[in-house]
Amino acid sequence: MSLRDKYVQSLRSLSEQQQTSVTIRWRSPSNIALVKYWGKHGNQLPINPSISFTLSECATDTSIDFSKKQGPSSRIDLQFYFNGEENVAFATRIKNYLSSILDICPYLVKYDIRIESGNSFPHSAGIASSASAFSALALCITSLEDIVFQNLSADEEFRKKASFLARLGSGSASRSIFAKAGWWGQSPYLEGSSDEFAVDGSGLLHPVFENFQDSILIVSADAKSVSSTAGHQLMAYHPYREGRLTQVHRHLGEIKSALQTGDLEKFGTIVENEALSLHALMLSSSPGYFLVTGKTMNVIEKIRFFRKNSSIPCYFTLDAGPNVHLLYPKEHASAIQEFIEHELTSDIKNVLFDELGNGPQQLV
Ligand code: DP6
């Protein structure tokens, strides 16, 4: 039986608490993938496992008022406010998402749902927010379920369900549920790993990674010309698909050992290779496209030059966009800040200083 079927069945045997209205609020962070999720199949299942660092500062705060409807209802009724303003486009995406999980969360139709959401980072920063947004939303729904059915008091079960629901909204969101690091996708390298939900990856981290920094160098804040969802689809018939799958499984084994042993050089080699491979896959898709700009390339070259001359272990990665994430241990923070100020100001618009975080936080 699939996990989805198990979740559908398990609620049927539980009795429901009489809840009239409740407000639930979660702050959930974004994450940056070290080994990338690129390509999916079926219902939001990844073609390969991925692992990410969970961030601290880049987060979404989502507050949901669930008010019990008077009569019976079979549909989702919701209002969505982003940064204080009603946002119909987001409301439609969320309504579609909630409708798609109604077999798992049938109780949602019993409430008028009012969602207020906002990001801790500037809206125009060009940072992917689907991971923080969908993980915050999924956590609110999971909390509602626990209030109504009192079935998720065990932390592990709660996170598993939240990650499962987050994944159905946006794949990378499944990993944001966990402090420090999340691993999503079934792999022999991690016991208990699954394609249906992410698991805690923090146990893999050598102390050298505990205080890792991520300085996000904003090259452009413009909307992406091709969405990640469209990019994932292009992997279905990608000419290099088999090669990518071989590469990504090798990278997972290698990064696991680099994370465990604290081998920064090996870590950096894999992380940078993953970033460049991701964008090479976009270039060689059909149709091909690119999201990096000349400035992205300048920044990457300067990082490599700086690393060579300073011997400071700092490594870049990219998500599906032009902005560069610079990863390094905290002890080098002031040298890196100086490097950014002296060398990169002509290439970047802004920088967001982030670091590994402790995962989502329930606010109400
Ligand atoms: C390049 O999770 O945004 O950031 O599941 O379609 O919402 P959907 O895609 P999304 O893809 C993220 C792609 C990536 C790599 C990663 O985060 O692993």
mmCIF file of C-alpha atoms and ligand atoms in Angstrom, residues 31-40 44-45 48-52 93 128-131 134 166-175 184 224 227-233 244 274 278-279 282 318-321, ligand 1:
data_model
loop_
_atom_site.group_PDB
_atom_site.id
_atom_site.type_symbol
_atom_site.label_atom_id
_atom_site.label_comp_id
_atom_site.label_asym_id
_atom_site.label_seq_id
_atom_site.Cartn_x
_atom_site.Cartn_y
_atom_site.Cartn_z
ATOM 1 C CA ASN A 31 16.936 25.519 1.679
ATOM 2 C CA ILE A 32 19.832 25.289 -0.737
ATOM 3 C CA ALA A 33 20.450 21.972 -2.456
ATOM 4 C CA LEU A 34 23.986 20.566 -2.438
ATOM 5 C CA VAL A 35 23.060 17.654 -4.694
ATOM 6 C CA LYS A 36 20.188 18.803 -6.863
ATOM 7 C CA TYR A 37 16.694 17.510 -7.467
ATOM 8 C CA TRP A 38 16.249 17.927 -11.217
ATOM 9 C CA GLY A 39 13.566 15.895 -12.953
ATOM 10 C CA LYS A 40 10.397 14.318 -11.623
ATOM 11 C CA GLN A 44 5.806 14.870 -7.582
ATOM 12 C CA LEU A 45 8.301 12.018 -7.281
ATOM 13 C CA ASN A 48 16.934 11.198 -8.157
ATOM 14 C CA PRO A 49 17.595 11.824 -4.453
ATOM 15 C CA SER A 50 18.829 15.216 -3.280
ATOM 16 C CA ILE A 51 20.279 16.769 -0.140
ATOM 17 C CA SER A 52 20.162 20.371 1.031
ATOM 18 C CA ARG A 93 -2.196 27.846 -7.049
ATOM 19 C CA ALA A 128 13.130 30.844 -4.806
ATOM 20 C CA SER A 129 10.435 30.824 -2.194
ATOM 21 C CA SER A 130 8.385 27.756 -3.095
ATOM 22 C CA ALA A 131 10.361 25.647 -0.588
ATOM 23 C CA PHE A 134 4.932 25.196 0.705
ATOM 24 C CA ALA A 166 5.016 19.826 1.378
ATOM 25 C CA ARG A 167 6.468 17.624 -1.373
ATOM 26 C CA LEU A 168 3.114 17.508 -3.125
ATOM 27 C CA GLY A 169 3.210 21.326 -3.300
ATOM 28 C CA SER A 170 6.861 21.718 -4.306
ATOM 29 C CA GLY A 171 9.487 18.980 -4.249
ATOM 30 C CA SER A 172 12.237 20.984 -2.600
ATOM 31 C CA ALA A 173 9.813 22.075 0.158
ATOM 32 C CA SER A 174 9.859 18.517 1.547
ATOM 33 C CA ARG A 175 13.459 19.084 2.724
ATOM 34 C CA TRP A 184 14.747 13.632 -0.095
ATOM 35 C CA LYS A 224 12.784 33.494 -14.102
ATOM 36 C CA SER A 227 10.086 27.830 -14.122
ATOM 37 C CA SER A 228 11.670 24.914 -12.254
ATOM 38 C CA THR A 229 8.522 22.914 -12.875
ATOM 39 C CA ALA A 230 9.013 23.323 -16.650
ATOM 40 C CA GLY A 231 12.724 22.502 -16.286
ATOM 41 C CA HIS A 232 11.966 19.280 -14.405
ATOM 42 C CA GLN A 233 9.664 18.208 -17.232
ATOM 43 C CA ARG A 244 22.922 12.552 -15.092
ATOM 44 C CA GLU A 274 26.366 19.834 -9.137
ATOM 45 C CA LEU A 278 22.297 21.575 -13.259
ATOM 46 C CA HIS A 279 22.769 24.551 -15.562
ATOM 47 C CA MET A 282 19.203 23.354 -18.813
ATOM 48 C CA LEU A 318 23.370 27.857 -7.804
ATOM 49 C CA ASP A 319 19.696 27.077 -7.668
ATOM 50 C CA ALA A 320 17.539 27.400 -10.769
ATOM 51 C CA GLY A 321 18.420 31.041 -11.336
HETATM 52 C C1 DP6 B 1 17.131 23.559 -8.892
HETATM 53 O O1 DP6 B 1 11.173 22.189 -5.838
HETATM 54 O O2 DP6 B 1 11.095 24.362 -7.116
HETATM 55 O O3 DP6 B 1 16.247 24.227 -6.801
HETATM 56 O O4 DP6 B 1 8.729 20.446 -7.369
HETATM 57 O O5 DP6 B 1 8.272 21.733 -9.455
HETATM 58 O O6 DP6 B 1 8.077 22.866 -7.219
HETATM 59 P P1 DP6 B 1 8.768 21.798 -8.046
HETATM 60 O O7 DP6 B 1 10.286 22.244 -8.182
HETATM 61 P P2 DP6 B 1 11.265 22.888 -7.145
HETATM 62 O O8 DP6 B 1 12.676 22.532 -7.820
HETATM 63 C C2 DP6 B 1 13.890 22.870 -7.210
HETATM 64 C C3 DP6 B 1 14.988 22.657 -8.145
HETATM 65 C C4 DP6 B 1 16.348 23.128 -7.666
HETATM 66 C C5 DP6 B 1 17.131 21.996 -7.022
HETATM 67 C C6 DP6 B 1 16.749 21.598 -5.630
HETATM 68 O O9 DP6 B 1 16.265 22.416 -4.837
HETATM 69 O O10 DP6 B 1 17.035 20.425 -5.310
#
